[in-house]
GROMACS .gro file of C-alpha atoms in nm:
model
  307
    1UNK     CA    1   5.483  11.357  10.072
    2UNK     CA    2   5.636  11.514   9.765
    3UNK     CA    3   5.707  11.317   9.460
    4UNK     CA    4   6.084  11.304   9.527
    5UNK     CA    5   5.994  11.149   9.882
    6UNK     CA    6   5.803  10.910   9.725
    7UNK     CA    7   6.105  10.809   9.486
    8UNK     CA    8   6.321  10.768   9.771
    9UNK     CA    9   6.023  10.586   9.989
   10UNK     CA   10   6.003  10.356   9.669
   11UNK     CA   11   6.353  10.249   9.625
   12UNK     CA   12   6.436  10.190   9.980
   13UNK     CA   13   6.129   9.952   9.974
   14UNK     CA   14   6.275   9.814   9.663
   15UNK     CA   15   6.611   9.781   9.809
   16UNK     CA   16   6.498   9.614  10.115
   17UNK     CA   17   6.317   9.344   9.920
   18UNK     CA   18   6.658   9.276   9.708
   19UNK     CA   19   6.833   9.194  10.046
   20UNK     CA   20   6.543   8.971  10.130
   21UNK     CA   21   6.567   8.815   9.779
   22UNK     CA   22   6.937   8.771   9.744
   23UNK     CA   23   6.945   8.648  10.135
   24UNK     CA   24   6.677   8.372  10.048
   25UNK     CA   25   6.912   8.292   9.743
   26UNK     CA   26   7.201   8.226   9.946
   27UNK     CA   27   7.031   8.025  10.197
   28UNK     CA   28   7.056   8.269  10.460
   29UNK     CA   29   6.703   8.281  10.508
   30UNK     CA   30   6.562   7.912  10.495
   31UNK     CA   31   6.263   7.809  10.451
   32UNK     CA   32   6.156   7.789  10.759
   33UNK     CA   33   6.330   8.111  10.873
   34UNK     CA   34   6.100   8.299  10.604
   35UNK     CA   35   5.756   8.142  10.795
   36UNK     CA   36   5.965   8.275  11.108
   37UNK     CA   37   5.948   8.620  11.003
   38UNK     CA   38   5.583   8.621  10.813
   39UNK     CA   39   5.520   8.513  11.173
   40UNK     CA   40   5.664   8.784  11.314
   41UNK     CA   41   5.534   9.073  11.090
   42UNK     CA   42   5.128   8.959  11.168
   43UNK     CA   43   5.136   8.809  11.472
   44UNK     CA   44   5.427   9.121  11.672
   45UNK     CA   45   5.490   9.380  11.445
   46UNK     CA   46   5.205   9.480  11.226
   47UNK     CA   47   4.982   9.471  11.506
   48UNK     CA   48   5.227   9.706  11.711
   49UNK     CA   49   5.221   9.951  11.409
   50UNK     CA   50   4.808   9.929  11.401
   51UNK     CA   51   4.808   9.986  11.800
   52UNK     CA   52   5.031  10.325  11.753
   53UNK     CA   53   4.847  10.455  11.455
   54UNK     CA   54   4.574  10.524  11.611
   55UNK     CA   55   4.723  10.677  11.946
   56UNK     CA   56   4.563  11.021  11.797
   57UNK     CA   57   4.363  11.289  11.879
   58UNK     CA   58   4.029  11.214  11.698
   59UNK     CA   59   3.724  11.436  11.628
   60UNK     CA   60   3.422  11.381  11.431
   61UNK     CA   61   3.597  11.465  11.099
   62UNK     CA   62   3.826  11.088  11.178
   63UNK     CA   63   3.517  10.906  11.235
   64UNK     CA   64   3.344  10.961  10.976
   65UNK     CA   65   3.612  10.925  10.769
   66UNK     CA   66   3.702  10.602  10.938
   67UNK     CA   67   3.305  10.494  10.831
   68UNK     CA   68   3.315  10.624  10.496
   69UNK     CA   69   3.637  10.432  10.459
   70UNK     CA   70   3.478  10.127  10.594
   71UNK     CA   71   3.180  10.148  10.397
   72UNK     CA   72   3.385  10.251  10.050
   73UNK     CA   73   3.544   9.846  10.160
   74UNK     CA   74   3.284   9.688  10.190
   75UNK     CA   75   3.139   9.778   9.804
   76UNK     CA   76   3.496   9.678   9.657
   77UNK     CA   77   3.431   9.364   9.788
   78UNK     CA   78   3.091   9.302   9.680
   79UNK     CA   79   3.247   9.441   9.342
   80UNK     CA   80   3.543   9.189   9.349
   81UNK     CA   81   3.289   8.924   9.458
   82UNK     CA   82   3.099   8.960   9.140
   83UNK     CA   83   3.395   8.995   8.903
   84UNK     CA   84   3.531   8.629   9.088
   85UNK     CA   85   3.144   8.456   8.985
   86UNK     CA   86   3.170   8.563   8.634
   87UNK     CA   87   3.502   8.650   8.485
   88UNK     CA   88   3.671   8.321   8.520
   89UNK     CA   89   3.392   8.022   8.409
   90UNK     CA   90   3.580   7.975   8.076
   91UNK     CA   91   3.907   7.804   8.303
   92UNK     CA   92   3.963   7.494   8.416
   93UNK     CA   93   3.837   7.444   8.749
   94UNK     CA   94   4.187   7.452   8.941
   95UNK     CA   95   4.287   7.753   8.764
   96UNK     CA   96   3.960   7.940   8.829
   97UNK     CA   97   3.921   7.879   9.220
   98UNK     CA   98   4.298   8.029   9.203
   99UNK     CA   99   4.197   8.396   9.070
  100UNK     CA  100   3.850   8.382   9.180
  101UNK     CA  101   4.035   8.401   9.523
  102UNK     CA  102   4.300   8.623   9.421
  103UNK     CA  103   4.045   8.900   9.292
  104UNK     CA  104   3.817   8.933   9.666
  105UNK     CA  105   4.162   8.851   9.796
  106UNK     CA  106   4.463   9.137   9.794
  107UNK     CA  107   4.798   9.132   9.974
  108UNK     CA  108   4.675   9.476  10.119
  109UNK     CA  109   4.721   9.334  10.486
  110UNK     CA  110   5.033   9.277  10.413
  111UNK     CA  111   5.214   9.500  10.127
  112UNK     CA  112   4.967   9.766  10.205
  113UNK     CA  113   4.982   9.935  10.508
  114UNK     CA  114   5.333   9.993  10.511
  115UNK     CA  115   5.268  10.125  10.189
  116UNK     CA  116   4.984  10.320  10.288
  117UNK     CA  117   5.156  10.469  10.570
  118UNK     CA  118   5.482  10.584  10.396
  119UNK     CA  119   5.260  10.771  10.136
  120UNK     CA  120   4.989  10.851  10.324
  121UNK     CA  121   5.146  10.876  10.723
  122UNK     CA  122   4.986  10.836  11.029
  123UNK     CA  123   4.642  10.887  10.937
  124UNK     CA  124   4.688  10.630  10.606
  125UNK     CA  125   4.768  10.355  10.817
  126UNK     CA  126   4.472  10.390  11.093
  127UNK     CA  127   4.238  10.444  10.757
  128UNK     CA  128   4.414  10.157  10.619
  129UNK     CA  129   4.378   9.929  10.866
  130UNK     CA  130   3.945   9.961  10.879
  131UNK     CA  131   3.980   9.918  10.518
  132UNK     CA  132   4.089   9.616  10.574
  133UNK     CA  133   3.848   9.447  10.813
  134UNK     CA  134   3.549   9.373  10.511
  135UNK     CA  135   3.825   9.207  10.390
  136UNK     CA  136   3.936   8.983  10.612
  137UNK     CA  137   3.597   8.846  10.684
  138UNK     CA  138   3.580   8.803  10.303
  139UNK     CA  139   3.885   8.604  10.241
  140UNK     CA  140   3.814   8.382  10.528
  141UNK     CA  141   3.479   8.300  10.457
  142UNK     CA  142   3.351   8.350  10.090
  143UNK     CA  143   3.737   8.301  10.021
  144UNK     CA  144   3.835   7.969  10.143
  145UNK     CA  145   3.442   7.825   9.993
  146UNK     CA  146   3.628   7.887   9.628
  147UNK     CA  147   3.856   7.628   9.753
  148UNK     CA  148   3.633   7.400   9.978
  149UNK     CA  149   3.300   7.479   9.818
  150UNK     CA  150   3.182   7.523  10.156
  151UNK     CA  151   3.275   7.786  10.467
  152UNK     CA  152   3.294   7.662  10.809
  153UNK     CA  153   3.079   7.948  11.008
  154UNK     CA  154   3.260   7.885  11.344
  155UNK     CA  155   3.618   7.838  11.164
  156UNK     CA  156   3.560   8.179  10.996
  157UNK     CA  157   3.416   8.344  11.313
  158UNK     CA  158   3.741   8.248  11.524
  159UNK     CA  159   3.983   8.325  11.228
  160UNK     CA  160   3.798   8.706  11.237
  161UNK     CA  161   3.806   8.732  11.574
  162UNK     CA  162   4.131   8.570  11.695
  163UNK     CA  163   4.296   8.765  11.391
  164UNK     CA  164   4.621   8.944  11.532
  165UNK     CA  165   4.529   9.225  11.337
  166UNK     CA  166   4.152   9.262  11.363
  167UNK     CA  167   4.280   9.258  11.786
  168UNK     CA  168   4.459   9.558  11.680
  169UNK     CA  169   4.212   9.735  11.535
  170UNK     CA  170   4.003   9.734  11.862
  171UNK     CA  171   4.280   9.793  12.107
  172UNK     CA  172   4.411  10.114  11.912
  173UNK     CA  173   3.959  10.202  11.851
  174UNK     CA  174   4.004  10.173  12.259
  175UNK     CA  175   4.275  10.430  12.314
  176UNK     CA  176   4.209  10.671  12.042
  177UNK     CA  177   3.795  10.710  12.154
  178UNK     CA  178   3.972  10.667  12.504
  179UNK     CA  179   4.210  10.906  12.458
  180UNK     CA  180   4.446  10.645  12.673
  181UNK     CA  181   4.819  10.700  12.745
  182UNK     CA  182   5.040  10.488  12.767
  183UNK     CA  183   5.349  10.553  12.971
  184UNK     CA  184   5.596  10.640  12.819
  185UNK     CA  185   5.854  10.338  12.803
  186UNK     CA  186   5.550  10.141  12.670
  187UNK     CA  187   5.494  10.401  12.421
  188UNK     CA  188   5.837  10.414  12.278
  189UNK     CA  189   5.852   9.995  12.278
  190UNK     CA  190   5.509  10.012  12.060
  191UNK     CA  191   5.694  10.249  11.830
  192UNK     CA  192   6.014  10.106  11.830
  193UNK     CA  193   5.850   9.751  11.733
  194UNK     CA  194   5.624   9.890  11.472
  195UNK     CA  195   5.908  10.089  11.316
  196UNK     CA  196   6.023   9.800  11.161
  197UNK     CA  197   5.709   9.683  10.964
  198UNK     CA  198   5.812   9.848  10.639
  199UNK     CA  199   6.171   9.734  10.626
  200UNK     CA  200   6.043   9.361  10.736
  201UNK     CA  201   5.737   9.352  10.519
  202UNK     CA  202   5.962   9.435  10.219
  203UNK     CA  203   6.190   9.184  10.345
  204UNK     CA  204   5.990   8.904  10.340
  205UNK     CA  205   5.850   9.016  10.013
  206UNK     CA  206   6.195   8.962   9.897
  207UNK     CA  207   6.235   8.622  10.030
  208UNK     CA  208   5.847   8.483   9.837
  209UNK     CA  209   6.004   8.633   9.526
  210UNK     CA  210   6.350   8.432   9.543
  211UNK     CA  211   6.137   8.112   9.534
  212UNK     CA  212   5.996   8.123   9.159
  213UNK     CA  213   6.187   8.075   8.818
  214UNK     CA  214   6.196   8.399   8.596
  215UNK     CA  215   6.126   8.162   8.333
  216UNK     CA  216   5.817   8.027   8.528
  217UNK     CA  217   5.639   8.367   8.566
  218UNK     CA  218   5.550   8.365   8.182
  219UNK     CA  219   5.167   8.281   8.197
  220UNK     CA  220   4.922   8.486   7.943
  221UNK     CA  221   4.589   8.458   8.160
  222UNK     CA  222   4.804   8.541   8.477
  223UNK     CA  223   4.945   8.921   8.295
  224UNK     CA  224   4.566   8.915   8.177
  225UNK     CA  225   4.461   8.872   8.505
  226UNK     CA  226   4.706   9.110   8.682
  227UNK     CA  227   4.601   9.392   8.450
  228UNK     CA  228   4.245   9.335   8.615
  229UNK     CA  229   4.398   9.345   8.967
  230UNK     CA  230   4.631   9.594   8.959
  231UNK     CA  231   4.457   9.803   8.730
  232UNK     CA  232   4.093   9.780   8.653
  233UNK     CA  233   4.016   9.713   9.035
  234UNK     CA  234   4.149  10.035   9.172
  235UNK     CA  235   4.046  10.264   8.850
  236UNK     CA  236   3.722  10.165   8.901
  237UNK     CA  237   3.736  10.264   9.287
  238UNK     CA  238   3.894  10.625   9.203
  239UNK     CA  239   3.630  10.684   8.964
  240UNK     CA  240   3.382  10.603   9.250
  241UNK     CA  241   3.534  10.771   9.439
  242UNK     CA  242   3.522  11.103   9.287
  243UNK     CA  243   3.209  11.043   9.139
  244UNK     CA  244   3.061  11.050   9.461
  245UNK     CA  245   3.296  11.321   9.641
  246UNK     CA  246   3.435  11.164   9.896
  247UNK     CA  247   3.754  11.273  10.084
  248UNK     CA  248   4.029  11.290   9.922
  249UNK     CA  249   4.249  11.106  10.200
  250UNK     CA  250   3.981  10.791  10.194
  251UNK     CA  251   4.038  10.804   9.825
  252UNK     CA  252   4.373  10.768   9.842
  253UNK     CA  253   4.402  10.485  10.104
  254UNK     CA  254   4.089  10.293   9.921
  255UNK     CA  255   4.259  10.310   9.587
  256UNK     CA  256   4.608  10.226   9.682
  257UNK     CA  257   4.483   9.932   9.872
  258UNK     CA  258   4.286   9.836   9.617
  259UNK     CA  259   4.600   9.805   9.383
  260UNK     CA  260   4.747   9.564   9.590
  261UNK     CA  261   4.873   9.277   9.442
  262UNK     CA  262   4.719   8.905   9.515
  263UNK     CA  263   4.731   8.797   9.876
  264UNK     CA  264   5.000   8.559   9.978
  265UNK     CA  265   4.715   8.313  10.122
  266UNK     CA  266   4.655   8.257   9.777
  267UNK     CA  267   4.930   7.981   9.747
  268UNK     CA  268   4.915   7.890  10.106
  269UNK     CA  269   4.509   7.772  10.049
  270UNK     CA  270   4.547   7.617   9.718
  271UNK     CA  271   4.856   7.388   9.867
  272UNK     CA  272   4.612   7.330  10.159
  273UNK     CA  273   4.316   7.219   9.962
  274UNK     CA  274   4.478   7.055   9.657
  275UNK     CA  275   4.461   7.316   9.432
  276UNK     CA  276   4.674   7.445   9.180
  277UNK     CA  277   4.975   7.585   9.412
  278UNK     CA  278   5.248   7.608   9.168
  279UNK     CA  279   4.984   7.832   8.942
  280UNK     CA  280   4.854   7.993   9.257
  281UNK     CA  281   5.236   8.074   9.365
  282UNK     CA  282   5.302   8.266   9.015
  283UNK     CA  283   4.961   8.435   9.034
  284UNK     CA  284   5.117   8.607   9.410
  285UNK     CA  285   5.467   8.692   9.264
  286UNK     CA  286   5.344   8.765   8.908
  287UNK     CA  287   5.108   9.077   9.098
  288UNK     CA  288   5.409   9.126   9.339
  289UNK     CA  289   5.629   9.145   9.073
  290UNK     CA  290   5.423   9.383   8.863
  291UNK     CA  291   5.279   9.597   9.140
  292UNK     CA  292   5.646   9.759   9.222
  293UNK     CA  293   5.589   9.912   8.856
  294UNK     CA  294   5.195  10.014   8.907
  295UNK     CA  295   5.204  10.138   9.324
  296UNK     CA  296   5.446  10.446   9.232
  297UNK     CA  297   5.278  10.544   8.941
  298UNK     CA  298   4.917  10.515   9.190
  299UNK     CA  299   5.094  10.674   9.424
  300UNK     CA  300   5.178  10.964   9.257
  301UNK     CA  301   4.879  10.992   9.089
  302UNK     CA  302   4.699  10.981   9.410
  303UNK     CA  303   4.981  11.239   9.570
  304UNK     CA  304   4.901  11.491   9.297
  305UNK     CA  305   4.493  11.458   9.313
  306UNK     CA  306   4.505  11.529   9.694
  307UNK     CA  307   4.731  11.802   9.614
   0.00000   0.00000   0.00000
């Protein structure tokens, strides 16, 4: 993808989101109708668009990439992990459990794989979506103990497992080792469904967005905090990255995941546990917000280092 494709890629994400936003506005998207289509996007669609991504011909080249890519995860989060125990003892308790969260926690299962796919294609998302399986376990485990102080082992276990798009990952593992067709009617339904994770991400993107008070989103240690996620995070993985050579496709995908902004769950936990979630709901759209500034400038610096 060139860096005009990119543009365009960008602003019909953009535009998508503004229909989402202005819909929520008016009320033509409740509530309730906005749960209705997170719903929808992890539990039908994103896992659809996981299944097809990896309906590919494979050699050894795409499985080692897949483990580098998995491995390359799993030190980001040990990374993130650390940053979360010591950047944020200073705060006040509430406020801390928010970002300690927010840092081992991106929205990358969410905003990034139909980000990773429109820059990266085919191959992005299927990378993408082992990238994200460190973190999953992560954010339901260590995660939910910075609101609880404790982690249910069997809770986490089933929330891994049972995850719509951890099922994915295996079913698509299946029929790429397996080299598995499907016929074709069931093919072009898979497609057809997945097709529409981009434009319904973005959409419900949008509709988190109308919820918050341009006035409310002015919070110091949140900007402070979004400079770390958004940029600090992800520099640090590209210069590991190169430092240690590895491809420049698994670059790409582990950067621009890691530039994510905070995961949605973020509010959703601290409501849950009686945390902070007005705080923990501008953290999510203050990163949101921000990161439609920082992913096309990653993008294209990631676009121009693969080359």
């Amino acid at each position: 993808m060139g860096t005009s494709e990119l543009v365009a890629l960008q602003l019909r994400m953009f535009l998508v989101m503004l229909i989402g936003l202005l819909f929520r506005k008016k009320d033509l998207i409740s509530g309730e109708g906005k749960k209705n289509l997170t719903d929808l996007v992890i539990y039908l669609i994103l896992p659809c668009n996981i299944v097809r991504s990896f309906m590919i011909e494979f050699d050894e080249n795409t499985l080692k990439n897949f483990g580098v890519v998995f491995l390359v995860s799993v030190l980001i989060q040990v990374v993130c992990a650390v940053f979360a125990k010591l950047f944020y003892n200073h705060m006040a308790p509430e406020h801390k459990k928010v970002l300690q969260y927010a840092t081992v926690a991106s929205n990358a299962g969410f905003l990034g794989n139909p980000v990773a796919e429109g820059v990266f294609g085919g191959m992005g998302l299927a990378l993408a979506s082992i990238y994200l399986i460190p973190q999953r376990i992560i954010m339901w485990s260590a995660g939910v103990s910075y609101f609880t102080e404790s982690a249910d082992k069997k809770g986490v276990l089933k929330r891994v497992v049972t995850h719509p798009c951890i099922i994915a990952v295996a079913v698509g593992l299946v029929f790429m080792l397996g080299q598995i067709q499907l016929p074709s009617f069931l093919d072009s339904a898979l497609k057809d469904v997945g097709n529409c994770n981009t434009a319904m991400s973005m959409l419900v993107i949008g509709t988190i967005l109308a919820d918050v008070k341009p006035k409310d989103m002015l919070d110091k240690s949140l900007f402070l905090f979004s400079g770390l996620r958004l940029l600090l995070i992800p520099l640090l993985v590209y210069g590991g990255c190169l430092l240690l050579q590895i491809d420049s496709l698994v670059t790409g995908v582990s950067v621009l995941l890691a530039a994510m902004p905070a995961a949605s769950t973020t509010a959703i936990l601290a409501a849950k546990y009686d945390g902070d979630a007005p705080y923990a709901s501008k953290c999510v759209v203050i990163t949101t917000v921000l990161s439609l500034l920082t992913t096309p400038v990653w993008s294209m610096v990631l676009l121009r280092a693969i080359g």
